[in-house]
Amino acid sequence: MTGLAFALLLSASLAAYMINRRAALALRDRGERLHSLGMFHGLYGLLLILVPAVVVTILWIMLQNGVINTLTMSSLPDGALADMANPQLVLSEIQSLAQGRVFGTPEPWKLEAAERMNDLRANSAWLMVAVVAALSAILLLVSRRQVAAAFRARQAVERIVMGLMITCSLVAVIVTFGIVFSLVFESIRFFQMVPLTEFLFGTRWEPQMPIRADQIAAEGAFGVLPVFLGTLVITFVAIAISVPIGLMSAIYLNEFADRRFRAVAKPILELLAGIPTVVYGFFAILTVAPALRAWGAALGIPVAPNTALAAGGVMAIMLIPFISSFADDALSAVPRSLRDGAIALGATRSETVLNVLFPAAIPGIVGGVLLAVSRAIGETMIVVMAAGLIAKMTLNPLDSVTTVTVQIVTLLIGDTAFDSPKTLAAFALGLMLFIVTLFINILALRIVRKYREQYD
Amino acid sequence: MYDTTRTETAVSQQDIKISASNVQVFYGDKQAIKDVNVGILDKTVTAFIGPSGCGKSTFLRCINRMNDTIDSARIQGEIRLDGQDIYDRRVDPVQLRARVGMVFQKPNPFPKSIYDNVAYGPRIHGLARNKADLDGIVEAALRGAALWNEVKDRLAEPGTGLSGGQQQRLCIARAVATSPEVLLMDEPCSALDPIATSQVEELIDQLRERYSVVIVTHSMQQAARVSQKTAFFHLGNLVEYGDTDDIFTRPQDSRTEAYISGRIG
């Protein structure tokens, strides 16, 4: 039925294109001066039908289930729901019956309701096709009547297309806000159970809670500091390793490497960015961590199996192409005239890079580094695999730490009750992560914008 | 082809600062300069004129080896600065560029303070023994570029914040600060308004007292105003070289005459 509706509206809009275009051309052949080309009259008819009809169809599909469910439930015999604790369960059962999945022997009123539901479904589908057909026909007539020499179809098409583009950009914004709101609402529920001050300033993170009364477990402690400290340690390690390497490689590739080397090295460097993070995780846990442990043992330094250094170091490899390509862009954006100016003064190449190009490129580079920081903070897969699970108040990169992202994953995996602070804590952590990375991104963009030199 | 003997007999041998013989420049397979011979005088402003793409900027960039930075550029022949072949393998191009300063078509101040822009050359070449010394060099260079009075109270402000004409004079000050012997100027006024242009031209006239100045220009009026010697380039050839007055009033070559009367260009 949905397919039929779409076929109808598509053919109606194509027909509108043909009819209106022909009508416009006929006007022209009669010697009238058209404001817009015939094609625009056709396009106007096409869009005038296509856009509203598609919107109506999609809305119909989205909303029909809710309406059908309400109608079915309200038509149940009086008293059928009286002994039911949860009407939602009855509805699910009726829905399964309507789709032909029968468990046991359902009461006759349920079977009746299922049948009624199927009838409603069928009617709804036919009604949708009818509405789409009627709408298309009306809009076809409307657009056909508008074809006239003075009608500004070209501008009208432009307005419709602009409206479509505005809608598309709004979708991204609205979805973002939706995500933030869902985080905020769940976090508010969490903060009703755990005070905000305890969450922000507590130094113990032990989210294990008894799910049933007879379970013996920790009573739960939700102090975010050790978790956040873990994120900071790993991020610091990742940035401390990736920034110098990324920067130096960018400078070398941009300023010193000959063209052939650059043509080979740059794609390889960018290949690093295409490696799935789960592969980096593998590398961290199977190669880097054991190697670190072996070196530690050789030197007599105690090294944990899941070190912040291993996770951060591998994350650094992931960030190198990111920083390097940002720095490369920033260096390339420095105008050639500055380079020539320094060289003509008798500066060597490295003096030119260090004293002139680098300061000119620094805003772009700082922006790139800050974006890399927010990526490191939000990175999940590598740390899930390579970092630890226990939250510890430590700054030692050779110790095992956990991160905000790791905790979110572990809190939401397995048997969870959605009203327990343990689960809701994940949303609070997510909200916090969102706020921190948001601020870092805003800061990065401001720095890039404020200190960008204006070269005309 | 014009022969250089007329100039060389007219002036004594010591006055020649830069002498080029049989210079040819190639960009890849394309020949940009064909067999240029010229003697450029000390303490003189020499103008290179000619239509676009005639090789005058290319030849200018040979004199401080800026063409070295272009991968495909190749140069043959000989350019001597005070008798020393600058393309000799023992010559360090970095040192050469400290002796032969350059000012570009578009003002290109570094994204640093006015002071640091001027101090950059002296710093990398170690010309100042201490801060007071450096201050003195910066002030002298800015005075030399007729910019001191306009910027003396805001030396710490970024050089990019100056007006176009001020930026160009800052670039001249920057080039002068390393006390070069030769100053090359590649269309230094083409991005400037008429007032800034006349200021820079006045400055060029003063610079003649201390340097050998070579200026590439598209404006024949400018060449006539600022230079004592003029070289006319056409299609990679040095067509005619002589006193500016002679070139503009009694050109020897029909191509020169065609150019200065506006028939080619």
XYZ file of C-alpha atoms in Angstrom:
721
model
C 0.000 0.000 0.000
C 2.801 2.375 0.872
C 4.433 1.450 -2.413
C 1.223 2.256 -4.244
C 0.999 5.640 -2.504
C 4.552 6.510 -3.523
C 3.967 5.325 -7.102
C 0.856 7.520 -7.246
C 2.539 10.653 -5.983
C 5.580 10.117 -8.178
C 3.533 9.659 -11.329
C 1.317 12.616 -10.405
C 4.328 14.891 -9.979
C 5.910 13.680 -13.227
C 2.586 14.261 -14.969
C 2.474 17.759 -13.483
C 5.943 18.416 -14.898
C 4.872 17.363 -18.401
C 1.501 19.079 -18.351
C 2.708 22.404 -16.966
C 5.741 22.501 -19.199
C 3.636 21.809 -22.250
C 1.105 24.431 -21.173
C 3.868 26.991 -20.735
C 5.378 26.161 -24.122
C 1.956 26.436 -25.700
C 1.656 29.946 -24.228
C 5.021 30.836 -25.687
C 4.065 29.479 -29.093
C 1.032 31.732 -29.022
C 3.447 34.624 -28.848
C 3.309 35.473 -25.148
C 6.529 36.477 -23.398
C 7.034 33.988 -20.586
C 8.770 35.193 -17.418
C 10.246 31.751 -16.756
C 11.363 28.955 -19.041
C 8.907 26.126 -19.603
C 11.130 23.806 -17.582
C 10.611 25.909 -14.449
C 6.826 25.808 -14.825
C 7.149 22.023 -15.036
C 9.503 21.817 -12.058
C 7.191 24.019 -10.028
C 4.299 21.616 -10.620
C 6.522 18.639 -9.819
C 7.774 20.071 -6.532
C 4.366 21.429 -5.528
C 3.011 17.877 -5.570
C 6.077 15.899 -4.541
C 6.976 17.772 -1.357
C 3.602 17.918 0.439
C 2.577 14.430 -0.727
C 5.789 12.846 0.521
C 5.492 14.698 3.835
C 1.875 13.557 4.271
C 2.763 9.942 3.446
C 5.653 9.834 5.873
C 3.670 11.474 8.655
C 0.840 9.046 8.038
C 3.135 6.041 8.315
C 4.711 7.424 11.484
C 1.466 8.272 13.216
C -0.901 5.512 12.104
C 0.291 2.905 14.655
C -0.444 5.156 17.591
C -3.929 5.949 16.309
C -4.707 2.299 15.514
C -3.512 1.171 18.958
C -5.648 3.767 20.716
C -8.704 2.867 18.652
C -8.232 -0.864 19.322
C -7.768 -0.404 23.056
C -10.754 1.898 23.372
C -12.971 -0.597 21.595
C -12.242 -3.412 24.050
C -15.331 -4.651 25.935
C -15.966 -2.903 29.232
C -14.250 -4.537 32.130
C -11.764 -6.492 30.003
C -8.942 -4.377 31.335
C -10.269 -4.218 34.886
C -8.283 -7.207 36.141
C -5.188 -6.396 34.093
C -2.318 -4.735 35.905
C -0.711 -3.497 32.709
C -2.728 -2.536 29.610
C 0.537 -2.351 27.663
C 0.912 -6.122 27.954
C -2.585 -6.638 26.582
C -1.783 -4.395 23.648
C 1.391 -6.331 22.837
C -0.521 -9.573 22.974
C -3.185 -8.220 20.613
C -0.489 -6.978 18.279
C 1.149 -10.422 18.154
C -2.220 -12.024 17.516
C -2.881 -9.569 14.706
C 0.356 -10.615 13.092
C -0.618 -14.271 13.357
C 1.570 -15.297 16.297
C -0.700 -17.203 18.630
C 0.568 -18.379 22.031
C -1.660 -20.687 24.026
C -5.392 -20.100 23.855
C -6.219 -16.417 24.002
C -9.536 -15.146 25.270
C -12.122 -14.582 22.489
C -12.239 -10.800 23.091
C -8.543 -10.612 22.383
C -8.974 -12.441 19.081
C -11.793 -10.082 18.233
C -9.611 -7.080 19.057
C -6.811 -8.493 16.889
C -9.191 -8.823 13.989
C -10.411 -5.279 14.496
C -6.820 -4.112 14.522
C -6.143 -5.791 11.175
C -9.276 -4.172 9.726
C -8.121 -0.776 10.960
C -4.707 -1.369 9.421
C -6.188 -2.202 6.028
C -8.549 0.765 6.141
C -5.742 3.061 7.146
C -3.650 1.945 4.191
C -6.489 2.500 1.713
C -7.309 5.810 3.273
C -3.687 6.872 2.916
C -3.672 6.006 -0.793
C -6.927 7.895 -1.232
C -5.647 10.961 0.586
C -2.417 10.967 -1.412
C -4.333 10.613 -4.677
C -6.740 13.418 -3.773
C -3.957 15.695 -2.619
C -1.947 15.056 -5.787
C -4.969 15.742 -7.980
C -5.798 19.002 -6.187
C -2.205 20.233 -6.324
C -1.959 19.248 -9.966
C -4.979 21.417 -10.729
C -3.657 24.273 -8.596
C -0.279 24.269 -10.310
C -1.849 23.955 -13.756
C -3.999 27.006 -13.094
C -0.912 29.000 -12.080
C 0.810 28.534 -15.441
C 0.711 32.001 -16.946
C 3.097 34.267 -18.820
C 3.700 36.476 -15.798
C 3.996 33.669 -13.242
C 7.524 33.663 -11.765
C 7.966 29.896 -11.732
C 11.750 30.215 -11.599
C 11.667 32.112 -8.314
C 8.941 29.843 -6.945
C 11.082 26.757 -7.634
C 14.006 28.466 -5.955
C 11.927 29.194 -2.863
C 10.755 25.585 -2.617
C 14.308 24.254 -3.014
C 15.525 26.716 -0.408
C 12.815 25.518 1.961
C 13.976 21.927 1.415
C 17.564 22.877 2.187
C 16.530 24.694 5.362
C 14.598 21.606 6.440
C 17.589 19.363 5.845
C 19.868 21.552 7.923
C 17.278 21.767 10.665
C 17.074 17.967 10.853
C 20.693 17.760 12.024
C 20.151 20.480 14.607
C 16.914 18.990 15.897
C 18.408 15.513 16.220
C 21.325 16.947 18.188
C 18.971 18.729 20.523
C 16.936 15.545 20.872
C 20.037 13.619 21.934
C 20.984 16.307 24.430
C 17.473 16.424 25.894
C 17.316 12.660 26.350
C 20.691 12.828 28.121
C 19.500 15.689 30.308
C 16.230 14.031 31.332
C 17.867 10.737 32.279
C 20.583 12.637 34.107
C 17.991 14.561 36.100
C 16.535 11.250 37.214
C 20.012 10.154 38.238
C 20.638 13.309 40.220
C 17.397 12.774 42.094
C 18.955 9.599 43.475
C 22.576 10.701 43.786
C 23.323 14.274 44.803
C 25.159 16.375 42.239
C 27.929 17.285 44.679
C 28.641 13.628 45.418
C 28.795 12.914 41.685
C 31.090 15.819 40.877
C 33.407 15.707 43.882
C 33.248 12.107 45.117
C 36.502 10.219 44.941
C 35.065 6.703 44.881
C 33.480 5.124 41.801
C 31.846 1.766 42.622
C 28.665 1.619 40.612
C 27.863 -2.011 41.456
C 24.408 -1.983 43.076
C 22.253 -4.823 44.331
C 19.521 -5.375 41.764
C 17.454 -7.589 44.045
C 17.135 -7.166 47.790
C 18.813 -10.494 48.546
C 21.936 -9.786 46.554
C 25.071 -8.971 48.437
C 26.939 -6.227 46.634
C 28.570 -2.943 47.213
C 26.177 -0.200 48.134
C 27.337 1.900 45.177
C 29.392 5.042 45.089
C 29.183 7.524 42.252
C 32.106 9.909 42.531
C 33.176 10.818 39.018
C 36.625 12.192 39.869
C 38.642 8.960 39.528
C 36.912 8.107 36.257
C 37.525 11.539 34.858
C 41.097 11.469 36.064
C 41.571 8.260 34.082
C 40.255 9.956 30.947
C 42.598 12.859 31.553
C 45.644 10.622 32.032
C 44.964 8.668 28.838
C 44.174 11.837 26.887
C 47.350 13.456 28.159
C 49.433 10.453 27.106
C 47.772 10.364 23.685
C 48.243 14.084 23.053
C 51.782 14.163 24.435
C 52.799 11.472 21.956
C 50.722 12.401 18.921
C 51.253 16.178 18.838
C 55.038 16.189 18.396
C 54.987 13.317 15.910
C 52.065 14.690 13.924
C 53.482 18.184 13.873
C 56.988 17.177 12.882
C 55.741 14.907 10.133
C 53.512 17.688 8.813
C 56.419 20.132 8.787
C 58.662 17.632 7.074
C 56.088 16.694 4.456
C 55.109 20.290 3.830
C 58.496 21.962 3.775
C 61.318 19.528 3.267
C 60.151 16.348 1.590
C 60.531 16.205 -2.170
C 57.419 15.727 -4.192
C 57.839 12.014 -4.805
C 58.276 11.174 -1.118
C 55.296 13.338 -0.221
C 53.152 11.619 -2.836
C 53.858 8.275 -1.165
C 54.022 9.227 2.510
C 50.924 11.380 2.779
C 48.397 8.766 1.608
C 50.023 6.196 3.893
C 49.724 8.580 6.825
C 46.100 9.182 5.970
C 45.578 5.439 5.792
C 46.101 5.396 9.565
C 42.945 7.465 9.891
C 40.962 4.785 8.086
C 41.868 1.929 10.437
C 38.853 0.916 12.538
C 39.402 1.740 16.189
C 38.664 -1.846 17.168
C 41.814 -2.849 15.269
C 43.764 -0.265 17.233
C 42.277 -1.828 20.356
C 43.583 -5.218 19.303
C 46.990 -3.762 18.679
C 46.985 -2.115 22.093
C 45.949 -5.157 24.062
C 47.864 -7.856 22.154
C 51.053 -6.052 21.187
C 51.679 -2.838 23.078
C 50.498 -3.817 26.547
C 52.546 -7.070 26.758
C 55.595 -5.278 25.375
C 55.289 -2.532 27.981
C 54.918 -5.142 30.684
C 58.003 -6.978 29.495
C 60.040 -3.787 29.403
C 58.778 -2.859 32.858
C 59.764 -6.253 34.195
C 63.207 -5.909 32.627
C 63.667 -2.541 34.278
C 62.135 -3.611 37.558
C 59.208 -1.197 37.309
C 55.787 -2.511 38.178
C 53.542 -2.248 35.116
C 49.839 -3.090 35.215
C 48.429 -5.324 32.457
C 46.068 -2.597 31.268
C 48.130 0.546 31.397
C 47.055 4.050 30.553
C 50.274 4.247 28.576
C 49.316 1.399 26.238
C 45.820 2.737 25.612
C 46.984 6.340 25.295
C 49.950 5.410 23.129
C 47.820 3.512 20.646
C 45.259 6.297 20.684
C 48.138 8.624 19.824
C 48.815 6.591 16.684
C 45.184 7.038 15.745
C 45.455 10.805 16.266
C 48.699 11.332 14.329
C 47.094 11.623 10.881
C 44.433 13.892 12.348
C 46.934 16.357 13.793
C 49.304 15.997 10.873
C 46.668 16.811 8.278
C 45.420 19.793 10.298
C 48.956 21.126 10.642
C 49.638 20.416 6.984
C 46.573 22.426 5.956
C 47.551 25.249 8.282
C 51.095 25.360 6.907
C 49.907 25.193 3.322
C 47.529 28.069 3.993
C 50.454 30.354 4.842
C 50.943 32.406 1.705
C 53.980 31.755 -0.421
C 54.933 35.415 -0.175
C 55.795 35.005 3.527
C 58.035 32.055 2.743
C 59.737 34.040 -0.032
C 60.098 37.025 2.279
C 61.963 35.019 4.876
C 64.150 33.227 2.340
C 65.005 36.516 0.620
C 66.220 37.839 3.964
C 68.723 35.029 4.104
C 66.838 32.674 6.402
C 67.486 28.964 6.054
C 64.574 26.645 5.456
C 64.271 25.585 9.068
C 64.507 29.181 10.244
C 61.742 30.047 7.813
C 59.555 27.258 9.165
C 60.289 27.945 12.803
C 60.145 31.740 12.858
C 57.680 32.620 10.143
C 55.516 29.752 8.919
C 54.924 28.149 12.282
C 53.720 31.315 14.052
C 51.481 32.058 11.099
C 50.069 28.540 11.180
C 49.710 28.221 14.946
C 45.973 29.053 15.168
C 45.126 26.263 12.755
C 47.445 23.891 14.561
C 46.030 24.718 18.016
C 42.523 24.242 16.679
C 43.511 20.840 15.313
C 45.127 19.808 18.595
C 42.028 20.802 20.575
C 39.800 18.824 18.227
C 42.187 15.894 18.705
C 41.802 16.311 22.484
C 38.050 16.099 22.260
C 38.363 13.032 20.072
C 40.715 11.434 22.578
C 38.282 12.152 25.411
C 35.394 10.643 23.501
C 37.308 7.678 22.042
C 35.709 4.468 23.225
C 36.744 1.271 21.483
C 40.479 1.457 22.146
C 40.010 2.130 25.842
C 37.239 -0.437 26.241
C 39.708 -3.023 24.983
C 42.965 -1.732 26.401
C 42.211 0.295 29.523
C 41.101 -1.063 32.858
C 37.713 -1.207 34.543
C 38.571 -0.169 38.074
C 38.510 3.541 38.813
C 41.617 4.609 40.653
C 42.787 8.002 41.801
C 46.179 7.863 40.132
C 48.283 9.908 37.754
C 50.677 7.063 37.047
C 50.465 6.161 33.343
C 51.850 2.700 34.123
C 48.879 1.947 36.334
C 45.526 0.674 35.190
C 42.893 3.397 34.879
C 39.399 3.530 33.496
C 37.717 6.224 31.431
C 34.328 7.855 31.234
C 33.556 6.092 27.969
C 34.572 2.690 29.314
C 32.304 3.173 32.317
C 29.357 4.142 30.127
C 29.789 0.975 28.117
C 30.121 -1.299 31.151
C 27.183 0.330 32.925
C 24.843 -0.296 30.009
C 25.984 -3.834 29.169
C 24.237 -6.857 30.586
C 21.171 -7.040 32.803
C 20.169 -3.551 33.638
C 17.186 -1.954 35.244
C 16.396 1.418 33.808
C 15.440 2.933 37.107
C 18.596 2.005 38.965
C 21.223 4.663 39.611
C 23.779 2.282 38.122
C 22.212 2.562 34.684
C 21.246 6.190 34.960
C 24.824 7.037 35.928
C 25.776 6.246 32.327
C 23.594 9.114 31.151
C 25.086 11.489 33.691
C 28.565 10.485 32.516
C 27.511 10.929 28.910
C 26.120 14.383 29.647
C 29.340 15.359 31.334
C 31.407 14.065 28.435
C 29.192 15.986 26.049
C 29.600 19.223 28.001
C 33.384 18.883 28.234
C 33.912 18.103 24.544
C 31.430 20.825 23.593
C 33.453 23.392 25.489
C 36.710 22.167 23.996
C 35.251 22.363 20.498
C 33.905 25.862 21.093
C 37.294 26.912 22.437
C 39.030 25.399 19.405
C 36.765 27.194 16.970
C 37.165 30.493 18.813
C 40.946 30.207 18.806
C 41.014 29.364 15.129
C 38.753 32.285 14.322
C 40.320 34.857 16.622
C 43.950 34.341 15.757
C 43.576 33.573 12.112
C 45.682 36.064 10.204
C 43.807 37.761 7.446
C 45.668 37.166 4.205
C 43.857 38.602 1.269
C 71.237 42.338 -30.122
C 72.422 45.221 -28.043
C 76.020 45.043 -26.916
C 77.050 46.076 -23.441
C 80.271 47.761 -24.393
C 78.657 51.176 -24.586
C 77.952 51.153 -20.855
C 81.213 49.627 -19.891
C 83.225 52.221 -21.696
C 81.067 54.966 -20.226
C 81.761 54.063 -16.601
C 84.860 52.855 -14.868
C 85.182 49.130 -14.142
C 84.936 49.428 -10.309
C 81.447 50.883 -10.470
C 79.954 47.656 -11.758
C 78.309 45.837 -8.846
C 76.681 42.952 -10.647
C 77.754 41.638 -13.991
C 75.804 38.994 -15.846
C 77.193 37.178 -18.841
C 75.370 34.735 -21.094
C 72.657 34.112 -18.523
C 69.963 31.697 -19.644
C 67.109 30.473 -17.462
C 64.825 27.535 -18.144
C 61.599 26.552 -16.390
C 61.437 22.890 -17.304
C 61.692 22.915 -21.104
C 60.618 26.512 -21.495
C 63.369 29.056 -21.868
C 62.529 32.201 -19.898
C 65.789 34.147 -20.321
C 67.922 34.060 -23.455
C 71.547 35.026 -23.181
C 71.437 38.152 -21.048
C 74.596 40.235 -20.619
C 74.446 43.257 -18.376
C 76.529 45.272 -15.928
C 74.550 46.807 -13.088
C 76.141 49.803 -11.397
C 76.664 50.476 -7.720
C 74.799 53.375 -6.069
C 72.435 53.583 -8.996
C 68.792 52.746 -9.553
C 68.416 50.393 -12.492
C 64.933 49.773 -13.858
C 63.910 46.593 -15.680
C 60.987 47.299 -17.980
C 59.181 45.210 -20.531
C 55.856 43.552 -21.255
C 54.441 40.830 -18.969
C 56.247 37.526 -19.219
C 59.336 39.081 -20.774
C 61.627 37.576 -18.107
C 62.493 40.715 -16.154
C 61.288 39.302 -12.812
C 62.926 35.969 -13.567
C 66.244 37.691 -14.161
C 65.807 39.742 -10.980
C 65.252 36.564 -8.986
C 68.490 35.119 -10.384
C 70.482 37.853 -8.714
C 69.674 36.614 -5.178
C 69.149 33.000 -6.231
C 65.472 33.017 -5.331
C 64.943 30.786 -8.343
C 66.670 28.051 -6.346
C 63.390 27.579 -4.478
C 61.608 26.640 -7.707
C 62.268 22.989 -8.481
C 61.977 23.209 -12.247
C 64.176 26.305 -12.670
C 67.618 25.864 -14.231
C 70.157 28.592 -14.853
C 73.188 28.752 -17.150
C 75.832 31.422 -17.540
C 77.458 33.568 -14.923
C 76.363 36.288 -12.525
C 79.114 38.000 -10.568
C 78.614 40.111 -7.481
C 81.777 42.173 -6.897
C 83.577 39.792 -9.207
C 82.526 36.667 -7.316
C 80.391 34.142 -9.215
C 77.252 33.769 -7.098
C 76.443 30.379 -8.626
C 79.815 29.021 -7.583
C 79.440 25.938 -5.471
C 81.320 27.551 -2.597
C 78.787 30.362 -2.338
C 76.123 29.859 0.294
C 72.820 31.168 -1.100
C 71.675 31.995 2.416
C 74.674 34.293 2.896
C 74.206 35.737 -0.574
C 70.630 36.741 0.228
C 71.847 38.672 3.255
C 73.945 40.770 0.855
C 71.276 41.041 -1.819
C 67.981 42.092 -0.255
C 64.625 41.806 -1.946
C 61.264 43.559 -1.783
C 58.284 41.844 -3.335
C 55.331 42.892 -5.386
C 52.844 42.403 -2.586
C 53.772 43.659 0.891
C 54.497 40.527 2.903
C 55.149 41.490 6.526
C 55.546 38.508 8.849
C 52.752 37.934 11.363
C 54.941 39.484 14.047
C 55.313 42.911 15.625
C 56.695 45.800 13.605
C 59.891 45.631 15.655
C 60.316 41.882 15.177
C 59.716 42.189 11.459
C 62.637 44.566 11.086
C 64.777 42.778 13.665
C 64.321 39.399 11.997
C 67.198 39.663 9.515
C 69.717 41.132 11.989
C 68.757 38.414 14.495
C 69.286 35.436 12.220
C 72.525 36.878 10.887
C 73.801 37.884 14.325
C 74.328 41.515 13.350
C 73.566 42.946 16.793
C 75.702 42.352 19.853
C 73.016 43.337 22.342
C 69.504 44.703 22.690
C 70.581 48.344 22.445
C 72.495 47.538 19.298
C 69.435 45.832 17.799
C 67.233 48.763 18.788
C 69.632 51.008 16.928
C 69.562 48.851 13.797
C 65.746 48.707 13.843
C 65.464 52.453 14.262
C 67.985 53.154 11.535
C 66.221 50.767 9.147
C 62.804 52.254 9.867
C 64.205 55.765 9.440
C 65.855 54.606 6.231
C 62.472 53.408 5.007
C 60.823 56.715 6.031
C 58.542 54.849 8.397
C 60.035 55.646 11.802
C 57.886 58.650 12.597
C 54.698 56.790 11.804
C 55.419 53.672 13.856
C 57.867 54.652 16.611
C 55.106 54.612 19.243
C 53.665 51.264 18.237
C 56.634 49.045 17.490
C 55.002 46.185 19.403
C 51.893 46.164 17.237
C 51.593 43.578 14.469
C 53.096 44.592 11.150
C 50.062 43.200 9.373
C 47.947 45.957 10.929
C 49.645 48.727 8.934
C 48.238 50.204 5.744
C 49.397 48.809 2.407
C 51.936 51.564 1.767
C 53.245 51.345 5.321
C 53.509 47.572 5.004
C 55.583 47.931 1.863
C 57.895 50.436 3.531
C 58.115 48.028 6.483
C 59.251 45.345 4.055
C 61.832 47.749 2.662
C 63.000 48.484 6.214
C 63.195 44.752 6.839
C 65.349 44.278 3.750
C 67.523 47.285 4.608
C 68.067 46.125 8.194
C 70.499 43.378 7.161
C 72.609 46.129 5.492
C 72.615 44.556 2.046
C 74.730 45.853 -0.789
C 72.079 45.373 -3.437
C 68.345 45.871 -3.103
C 66.096 44.077 -5.578
C 62.538 45.332 -5.929
C 59.962 43.314 -7.850
C 57.202 45.757 -8.823
C 57.200 47.222 -5.322
C 54.404 49.707 -6.002
C 51.973 47.618 -8.012
C 49.764 46.929 -4.984
C 49.891 50.504 -3.666
C 47.762 53.591 -4.144
C 49.262 56.705 -5.802
C 50.192 58.445 -2.534
C 51.922 55.382 -1.121
C 53.591 54.910 -4.493
C 55.083 58.370 -4.466
C 56.336 57.825 -0.910
C 58.036 54.589 -1.913
C 59.495 56.200 -5.031
C 60.936 59.002 -2.941
C 62.417 56.370 -0.686
C 63.976 54.523 -3.613
C 65.655 57.732 -4.660
C 67.212 58.048 -1.204
C 68.270 54.392 -1.115
C 70.438 55.041 -4.171
C 72.951 56.827 -1.979
C 73.848 53.604 -0.199
C 72.815 50.670 -2.350
C 72.690 49.391 -5.834
C 68.929 49.264 -6.448
C 67.324 47.152 -9.158
C 63.614 47.691 -9.669
C 61.257 45.780 -11.912
C 58.326 47.916 -12.943
C 55.401 47.876 -15.304
C 55.097 51.610 -15.215
C 57.360 53.410 -17.673
C 56.641 56.669 -15.883
C 57.950 55.110 -12.704
C 61.068 53.865 -14.447
C 61.617 57.350 -15.839
C 61.079 58.950 -12.440
C 63.261 56.781 -10.221
C 65.971 55.199 -12.332
C 69.212 56.331 -13.846
C 69.694 53.192 -15.917
C 67.009 51.251 -17.725
C 67.046 47.781 -19.239
C 64.303 46.778 -21.659
C 63.425 43.072 -21.803
C 61.364 41.462 -24.515
C 60.550 37.749 -24.917
C 63.440 36.739 -22.677
C 65.968 38.945 -24.423
C 67.644 41.997 -22.997
C 66.910 44.243 -25.929
C 68.432 47.491 -24.818
C 70.263 48.797 -21.778
C 71.460 52.351 -21.211
C 70.888 55.636 -19.475
C 67.209 56.087 -18.648
C 67.105 59.429 -20.438
C 68.518 57.872 -23.599
C 66.185 54.870 -23.521
C 63.119 57.044 -23.240
C 64.154 59.772 -25.644
C 66.468 58.084 -28.167
C 65.832 54.337 -28.126
C 68.236 52.477 -30.414
C 66.105 49.419 -31.033
C 62.782 49.498 -32.856
C 61.247 47.129 -30.238
C 62.155 49.497 -27.420
C 60.629 52.349 -29.294
C 57.499 50.313 -29.950
C 57.216 49.467 -26.254
C 57.739 52.927 -24.815
C 55.362 54.416 -27.326
C 52.768 51.834 -26.213
C 52.628 49.733 -29.339
C 53.731 46.481 -27.683
C 53.148 45.480 -24.134
